[in-house]
Tab-separated table of C-alpha atoms in Angstrom:
chain	number	residue	atom	x	y	z
Q	7	MET	CA	-16.202	8.865	15.218
Q	8	SER	CA	-14.293	9.359	11.975
Q	9	ILE	CA	-15.994	10.214	8.675
Q	10	ASP	CA	-15.181	6.803	7.447
Q	11	ASN	CA	-17.270	5.167	10.123
Q	12	SER	CA	-20.197	7.444	9.829
Q	13	VAL	CA	-20.383	6.516	6.230
Q	14	ASN	CA	-19.877	2.804	6.646
Q	15	GLY	CA	-21.871	2.158	9.795
Q	16	THR	CA	-20.683	2.059	13.360
Q	17	SER	CA	-17.645	0.213	14.650
Q	18	SER	CA	-16.961	-1.247	18.036
Q	19	THR	CA	-14.441	0.368	20.324
Q	20	THR	CA	-12.137	-2.635	19.671
Q	21	VAL	CA	-11.798	-1.635	16.039
Q	22	LEU	CA	-11.567	2.064	16.809
Q	23	ASN	CA	-8.726	1.448	19.304
Q	24	SER	CA	-6.674	-0.846	17.059
Q	25	PRO	CA	-4.673	0.696	14.217
Q	26	PHE	CA	-4.103	-2.815	13.056
Q	27	LEU	CA	-7.829	-3.736	12.741
Q	28	LYS	CA	-8.426	-0.482	10.977
Q	29	THR	CA	-5.661	-1.293	8.542
Q	30	ILE	CA	-7.147	-4.716	7.732
Q	31	VAL	CA	-10.470	-2.979	7.031
Q	32	ARG	CA	-8.686	-0.483	4.792
Q	33	GLN	CA	-6.939	-3.334	2.945
Q	34	ILE	CA	-10.193	-5.135	2.274
Q	35	ARG	CA	-12.139	-1.947	1.251
Q	36	GLY	CA	-9.179	-1.034	-0.975
Q	37	GLN	CA	-9.583	-4.216	-2.906
Q	38	ASP	CA	-13.347	-4.033	-3.052
Q	39	THR	CA	-13.611	-3.392	-6.829
Q	40	TYR	CA	-17.262	-4.256	-7.003
Q	41	GLY	CA	-18.340	-2.326	-3.906
Q	42	VAL	CA	-19.587	-5.406	-2.096
Q	43	TYR	CA	-18.493	-4.008	1.276
Q	44	ARG	CA	-19.411	-0.412	0.615
Q	45	ASN	CA	-22.306	-0.440	3.084
Q	46	TRP	CA	-20.821	-2.828	5.613
Q	47	SER	CA	-19.632	-1.691	8.979
Q	48	ASP	CA	-15.989	-2.328	9.888
Q	49	ASP	CA	-17.153	-4.930	12.464
Q	50	LEU	CA	-19.025	-6.873	9.818
Q	51	ILE	CA	-16.032	-6.860	7.513
Q	52	LEU	CA	-13.817	-8.189	10.321
Q	53	LYS	CA	-16.264	-10.740	11.497
Q	54	PRO	CA	-14.841	-13.741	9.480
Q	55	TYR	CA	-11.545	-13.295	11.393
Q	56	VAL	CA	-13.283	-14.548	14.530
Q	57	VAL	CA	-13.552	-18.311	14.396
Q	58	THR	CA	-14.467	-20.020	17.677
Q	59	LYS	CA	-12.994	-23.318	18.688
Q	60	GLN	CA	-16.381	-24.955	18.093
Q	61	LYS	CA	-16.514	-23.463	14.630
Q	62	LYS	CA	-12.979	-24.534	13.861
Q	63	ARG	CA	-13.791	-28.146	14.569
Q	64	GLU	CA	-16.575	-27.908	11.974
Q	65	ILE	CA	-14.263	-26.670	9.202
Q	66	SER	CA	-12.837	-29.539	7.212
Q	67	ILE	CA	-9.107	-29.484	6.632
Q	68	GLU	CA	-9.415	-31.687	3.556
Q	69	GLY	CA	-8.473	-30.352	0.137
Q	70	GLU	CA	-7.383	-26.869	-0.899
Q	71	VAL	CA	-7.787	-23.899	1.397
Q	72	ASP	CA	-10.690	-21.982	-0.147
Q	73	PRO	CA	-9.887	-18.735	-1.952
Q	74	ILE	CA	-11.919	-16.596	0.471
Q	75	THR	CA	-9.853	-17.940	3.437
Q	76	GLN	CA	-6.661	-17.346	1.433
Q	77	ALA	CA	-7.703	-13.754	0.761
Q	78	ARG	CA	-8.431	-13.266	4.441
Q	79	ILE	CA	-4.976	-14.561	5.451
Q	80	MET	CA	-3.404	-12.305	2.796
Q	81	ALA	CA	-5.273	-9.228	4.058
Q	82	PHE	CA	-4.149	-9.952	7.637
Q	83	TYR	CA	-0.458	-10.110	6.731
Q	84	GLN	CA	-0.755	-7.163	4.253
Q	85	ALA	CA	-2.114	-5.180	7.178
Q	86	VAL	CA	0.897	-6.269	9.283
Q	87	ALA	CA	3.224	-5.163	6.417
Q	88	ALA	CA	1.357	-1.814	6.033
Q	89	CYS	CA	1.623	-1.060	9.762
Q	90	ILE	CA	5.343	-1.893	9.791
Q	91	GLU	CA	5.794	0.316	6.734
Q	92	GLN	CA	4.080	3.214	8.395
Q	93	GLU	CA	6.561	3.057	11.221
Q	94	THR	CA	9.750	2.263	9.427
Q	95	GLY	CA	9.207	3.458	5.865
Q	96	LEU	CA	10.176	-0.019	4.565
Q	97	ILE	CA	8.050	-1.334	1.783
Q	98	SER	CA	7.618	-5.068	2.007
Q	99	HIS	CA	6.177	-8.013	0.183
Q	100	VAL	CA	3.905	-10.705	1.490
Q	101	VAL	CA	4.327	-14.255	0.279
Q	102	VAL	CA	1.818	-16.893	1.395
Q	103	ASP	CA	2.783	-20.367	0.281
Q	104	LEU	CA	0.149	-22.956	1.249
Q	105	SER	CA	0.252	-26.568	0.221
Q	106	HIS	CA	-2.994	-28.329	-0.742
Q	107	GLU	CA	-3.088	-29.665	2.830
Q	108	GLY	CA	-3.260	-26.176	4.296
Q	109	PHE	CA	0.206	-25.909	5.727
Q	110	GLY	CA	3.061	-23.827	4.562
Q	111	TRP	CA	4.913	-20.524	5.096
Q	112	ILE	CA	3.828	-16.987	5.482
Q	113	LEU	CA	6.615	-14.482	4.858
Q	114	VAL	CA	6.734	-10.676	4.974
Q	115	PHE	CA	10.042	-9.258	3.893
Q	116	SER	CA	11.757	-6.072	2.918
Q	117	GLY	CA	15.055	-6.036	1.118
Q	118	ARG	CA	16.767	-9.156	2.476
Q	119	LEU	CA	15.160	-9.012	5.846
Q	120	LEU	CA	12.283	-11.217	6.909
Q	121	LEU	CA	10.008	-9.091	9.075
Q	122	VAL	CA	7.568	-11.972	9.621
Q	123	ALA	CA	8.331	-15.682	9.140
Q	124	ARG	CA	5.686	-18.130	10.143
Q	125	THR	CA	4.833	-21.689	9.468
Q	126	VAL	CA	1.121	-22.364	9.327
Q	127	ARG	CA	-0.945	-25.503	9.823
Q	128	ASP	CA	-4.636	-25.997	9.126
Q	129	ALA	CA	-4.850	-22.742	7.234
Q	130	HIS	CA	-8.455	-23.663	6.439
Q	131	ARG	CA	-9.268	-22.765	10.012
Q	132	PHE	CA	-7.461	-19.459	10.071
Q	133	GLY	CA	-9.127	-17.294	12.706
Q	134	PHE	CA	-9.085	-16.114	16.319
Q	135	ASP	CA	-11.226	-16.397	19.438
Q	136	SER	CA	-12.191	-12.737	19.398
Q	137	LEU	CA	-11.630	-9.425	17.612
Q	138	GLU	CA	-9.378	-8.436	20.570
Q	139	LYS	CA	-7.169	-11.453	19.850
Q	140	VAL	CA	-6.921	-10.459	16.166
Q	141	ALA	CA	-5.771	-7.036	17.290
Q	142	GLU	CA	-3.320	-8.470	19.852
Q	143	GLU	CA	-1.775	-10.949	17.461
Q	144	GLY	CA	-1.356	-8.312	14.793
Q	145	ALA	CA	0.173	-5.889	17.282
Q	146	LYS	CA	2.676	-8.542	18.413
Q	147	LEU	CA	3.824	-9.260	14.843
Q	148	ILE	CA	4.095	-5.577	13.972
Q	149	GLU	CA	6.153	-4.864	17.108
Q	150	LYS	CA	8.559	-7.746	16.337
Q	151	GLY	CA	8.821	-6.623	12.694
Q	152	ILE	CA	9.559	-3.008	13.624
Q	153	ASP	CA	12.153	-4.236	16.094
Q	154	LEU	CA	13.925	-6.222	13.436
Q	155	ALA	CA	13.719	-3.426	10.897
Q	156	LYS	CA	15.316	-1.098	13.406
Q	157	SER	CA	17.947	-3.572	14.469
Q	158	PHE	CA	19.031	-4.406	10.946
Q	159	PRO	CA	18.223	-1.352	8.799
Q	160	GLU	CA	21.014	-2.196	6.307
Q	161	VAL	CA	19.454	-5.602	5.596
Q	162	GLY	CA	15.935	-4.242	5.240
Q	163	LYS	CA	17.049	-1.678	2.664
Q	164	LEU	CA	19.180	-4.107	0.516
G	10	MET	CA	35.626	-40.787	-12.369
G	11	SER	CA	33.938	-41.175	-9.098
G	12	ILE	CA	32.218	-44.385	-7.924
G	13	ASP	CA	28.881	-42.649	-8.245
G	14	ASN	CA	29.375	-42.053	-11.908
G	15	SER	CA	30.601	-45.492	-12.741
G	16	VAL	CA	27.416	-46.859	-11.211
G	17	ASN	CA	25.071	-44.348	-12.794
G	18	GLY	CA	26.638	-43.986	-16.235
G	19	THR	CA	29.028	-41.388	-17.498
G	20	SER	CA	28.784	-37.734	-16.842
G	21	SER	CA	30.065	-34.855	-18.973
G	22	THR	CA	32.965	-32.749	-17.736
G	23	THR	CA	30.500	-29.909	-17.212
G	24	VAL	CA	28.753	-31.907	-14.470
G	25	LEU	CA	31.984	-33.201	-13.016
G	26	ASN	CA	33.341	-29.644	-12.740
G	27	SER	CA	30.318	-28.133	-11.130
G	28	PRO	CA	29.638	-28.734	-7.476
G	29	PHE	CA	26.216	-27.089	-8.031
G	30	LEU	CA	25.207	-29.507	-10.866
G	31	LYS	CA	26.372	-32.408	-8.772
G	32	THR	CA	24.197	-31.125	-5.939
G	33	ILE	CA	21.144	-30.853	-8.107
G	34	VAL	CA	21.689	-34.493	-9.161
G	35	ARG	CA	22.096	-35.498	-5.490
G	36	GLN	CA	18.822	-33.723	-4.609
G	37	ILE	CA	16.928	-35.507	-7.328
G	38	ARG	CA	18.404	-38.888	-6.596
G	39	GLY	CA	17.706	-38.356	-2.863
G	40	GLN	CA	14.032	-37.918	-3.600
G	41	ASP	CA	13.850	-40.782	-6.025
G	42	THR	CA	11.745	-43.061	-3.797
G	43	TYR	CA	10.853	-45.416	-6.587
G	44	GLY	CA	14.211	-45.710	-8.146
G	45	VAL	CA	13.185	-44.194	-11.411
G	46	TYR	CA	16.547	-42.487	-11.946
G	47	ARG	CA	18.655	-45.320	-10.540
G	48	ASN	CA	20.132	-46.231	-13.871
G	49	TRP	CA	20.176	-42.817	-15.379
G	50	SER	CA	23.421	-40.868	-15.958
G	51	ASP	CA	23.754	-37.509	-14.292
G	52	ASP	CA	23.557	-35.826	-17.651
G	53	LEU	CA	20.305	-37.433	-18.395
G	54	ILE	CA	18.891	-36.375	-15.035
G	55	LEU	CA	19.924	-32.760	-15.705
G	56	LYS	CA	18.744	-32.729	-19.300
G	57	PRO	CA	15.296	-31.160	-18.586
G	58	TYR	CA	17.080	-28.041	-17.163
G	59	VAL	CA	18.194	-27.242	-20.699
G	60	VAL	CA	15.391	-25.595	-22.615
G	61	THR	CA	16.324	-23.878	-25.806
G	62	LYS	CA	14.668	-20.580	-26.938
G	63	GLN	CA	12.902	-22.531	-29.690
G	64	LYS	CA	11.596	-25.066	-27.127
G	65	LYS	CA	10.527	-22.281	-24.742
G	66	ARG	CA	8.296	-20.799	-27.432
G	67	GLU	CA	6.595	-24.137	-27.817
G	68	ILE	CA	5.709	-24.437	-24.081
G	69	SER	CA	2.333	-22.882	-23.372
G	70	ILE	CA	2.190	-20.450	-20.421
G	71	GLU	CA	-1.525	-21.058	-19.923
G	72	GLY	CA	-2.824	-22.611	-16.778
G	73	GLU	CA	-0.928	-24.054	-13.844
G	74	VAL	CA	2.743	-24.789	-13.920
G	75	ASP	CA	2.929	-28.546	-14.212
G	76	PRO	CA	4.150	-30.494	-11.097
G	77	ILE	CA	7.268	-31.838	-12.890
G	78	THR	CA	8.409	-28.289	-13.732
G	79	GLN	CA	7.677	-27.205	-10.171
G	80	ALA	CA	9.776	-30.092	-8.831
G	81	ARG	CA	12.524	-29.064	-11.184
G	82	ILE	CA	12.491	-25.481	-9.961
G	83	MET	CA	12.399	-26.717	-6.342
G	84	ALA	CA	15.457	-29.061	-6.901
G	85	PHE	CA	17.367	-26.145	-8.488
G	86	TYR	CA	16.898	-23.846	-5.498
G	87	GLN	CA	17.282	-26.626	-2.951
G	88	ALA	CA	20.646	-27.278	-4.545
G	89	VAL	CA	21.453	-23.558	-4.165
G	90	ALA	CA	20.471	-23.775	-0.482
G	91	ALA	CA	22.546	-26.963	0.044
G	92	CYS	CA	25.652	-25.392	-1.436
G	93	ILE	CA	25.269	-22.263	0.662
G	94	GLU	CA	24.802	-24.492	3.713
G	95	GLN	CA	28.020	-26.441	2.976
G	96	GLU	CA	29.980	-23.151	2.945
G	97	THR	CA	28.318	-21.270	5.827
G	98	GLY	CA	26.695	-24.005	7.978
G	99	LEU	CA	23.355	-22.109	7.777
G	100	ILE	CA	20.354	-24.362	7.240
G	101	SER	CA	17.806	-22.707	4.982
G	102	HIS	CA	14.235	-23.150	3.733
G	103	VAL	CA	13.111	-22.863	0.127
G	104	VAL	CA	9.758	-21.367	-0.562
G	105	VAL	CA	8.430	-21.319	-4.112
G	106	ASP	CA	5.163	-19.370	-4.461
G	107	LEU	CA	3.822	-19.505	-7.992
G	108	SER	CA	0.500	-18.185	-9.024
G	109	HIS	CA	-1.631	-20.036	-11.549
G	110	GLU	CA	-0.202	-17.830	-14.184
G	111	GLY	CA	3.374	-18.936	-13.613
G	112	PHE	CA	4.706	-15.921	-11.860
G	113	GLY	CA	5.623	-15.442	-8.313
G	114	TRP	CA	8.462	-15.467	-5.781
G	115	ILE	CA	11.261	-17.907	-5.041
G	116	LEU	CA	12.813	-17.349	-1.698
G	117	VAL	CA	15.658	-19.172	0.161
G	118	PHE	CA	16.125	-17.980	3.746
G	119	SER	CA	17.955	-18.801	6.896
G	120	GLY	CA	16.890	-17.256	10.201
G	121	ARG	CA	15.624	-13.799	9.180
G	122	LEU	CA	17.957	-13.423	6.212
G	123	LEU	CA	16.887	-13.900	2.639
G	124	LEU	CA	19.756	-15.611	0.845
G	125	VAL	CA	17.925	-15.667	-2.438
G	126	ALA	CA	14.954	-13.552	-3.354
G	127	ARG	CA	13.746	-13.678	-6.930
G	128	THR	CA	10.656	-12.896	-8.801
G	129	VAL	CA	9.844	-15.321	-11.624
G	130	ARG	CA	7.706	-15.013	-14.712
G	131	ASP	CA	6.704	-17.739	-17.107
G	132	ALA	CA	7.790	-20.476	-14.701
G	133	HIS	CA	6.348	-22.954	-17.188
G	134	ARG	CA	9.398	-22.316	-19.301
G	135	PHE	CA	11.975	-22.660	-16.519
G	136	GLY	CA	15.230	-23.704	-18.082
G	137	PHE	CA	18.600	-22.597	-19.517
G	138	ASP	CA	20.320	-22.486	-22.838
G	139	SER	CA	22.938	-25.057	-21.818
G	140	LEU	CA	24.147	-27.113	-18.880
G	141	GLU	CA	26.949	-24.568	-18.522
G	142	LYS	CA	24.405	-21.820	-18.072
G	143	VAL	CA	22.650	-23.817	-15.374
G	144	ALA	CA	26.037	-24.207	-13.540
G	145	GLU	CA	26.819	-20.533	-13.997
G	146	GLU	CA	23.483	-19.268	-12.780
G	147	GLY	CA	23.637	-21.555	-9.704
G	148	ALA	CA	27.151	-20.481	-8.935
G	149	LYS	CA	26.155	-16.821	-9.099
G	150	LEU	CA	23.238	-17.380	-6.700
G	151	ILE	CA	25.352	-19.357	-4.291
G	152	GLU	CA	28.105	-16.653	-4.288
G	153	LYS	CA	25.639	-13.945	-3.549
G	154	GLY	CA	24.027	-16.030	-0.832
G	155	ILE	CA	27.335	-16.821	0.849
G	156	ASP	CA	28.307	-13.141	0.628
G	157	LEU	CA	25.076	-12.151	2.474
G	158	ALA	CA	25.408	-14.915	5.015
G	159	LYS	CA	28.907	-13.776	5.834
G	160	SER	CA	27.981	-10.057	5.915
G	161	PHE	CA	25.031	-10.561	8.244
G	162	PRO	CA	25.653	-13.647	10.300
G	163	GLU	CA	23.562	-12.378	13.206
G	164	VAL	CA	20.472	-12.145	10.929
G	165	GLY	CA	21.044	-15.563	9.391
G	166	LYS	CA	21.208	-17.170	12.748
G	167	LEU	CA	18.158	-15.494	14.308
């Protein structure tokens, strides 16, 4: 177990085995100006990313996506960007453009290359069936992004 | 003078000479569901894009960018996208992501290629010294976008 985990409580093997999940945790802790999460375990920090189908049905998609959900989406894609950067050295920007109805675009780009380009719907309900699914989805996006960055390095560095 | 102009009032030579300005007008007329602009000349429709330095100082940059200014920014970049499309055949999306403080990103992309990528500040004050400047700025963005599309066609078509 790393020092980080012994300080912040235990983490499940899912988190320990996923560089992506660890990066999300690092993103969130890094922005934790007021120390809210200081004594939380990694699992507890990641818990809001798990939203069961049942739970999704209960979340209203009326009105604005609430700021906490928006921050959660942002941290997810910033972690994708950070993992791509670690592999390729490309520094990227994350742009999340959600309409009041919870749909829109999520873009991660470096230079003139879009590493991630997704449309979203029902952003209010952003979440996954399990922590494993979060890790899987992140890994898929990272792999695709690294692929693109390696295929078109001259565009990524523009 | 084209049929369009004889119906909608006269246009200055600036508008007549700029395919970009004509495209902005077409964008705005195309979204004019209630016929507000039906009897307006092209010049009148374009007038809000001209914001003098004096005028800019008078516009507060507090709070949200108002929806009319947001629509004006959108039409500007949609016209850029339409002009690039006409030349390259690439269909693109426009994403405008403004924070409540009036700064953010404006992105035009096709496939995985960013044709336009700009950071904005003080979006509340979006505007140009003159109609000629609007035309010039648009032409510059279009040229750069076409250049990129032609340099990296495989990325634009992804």
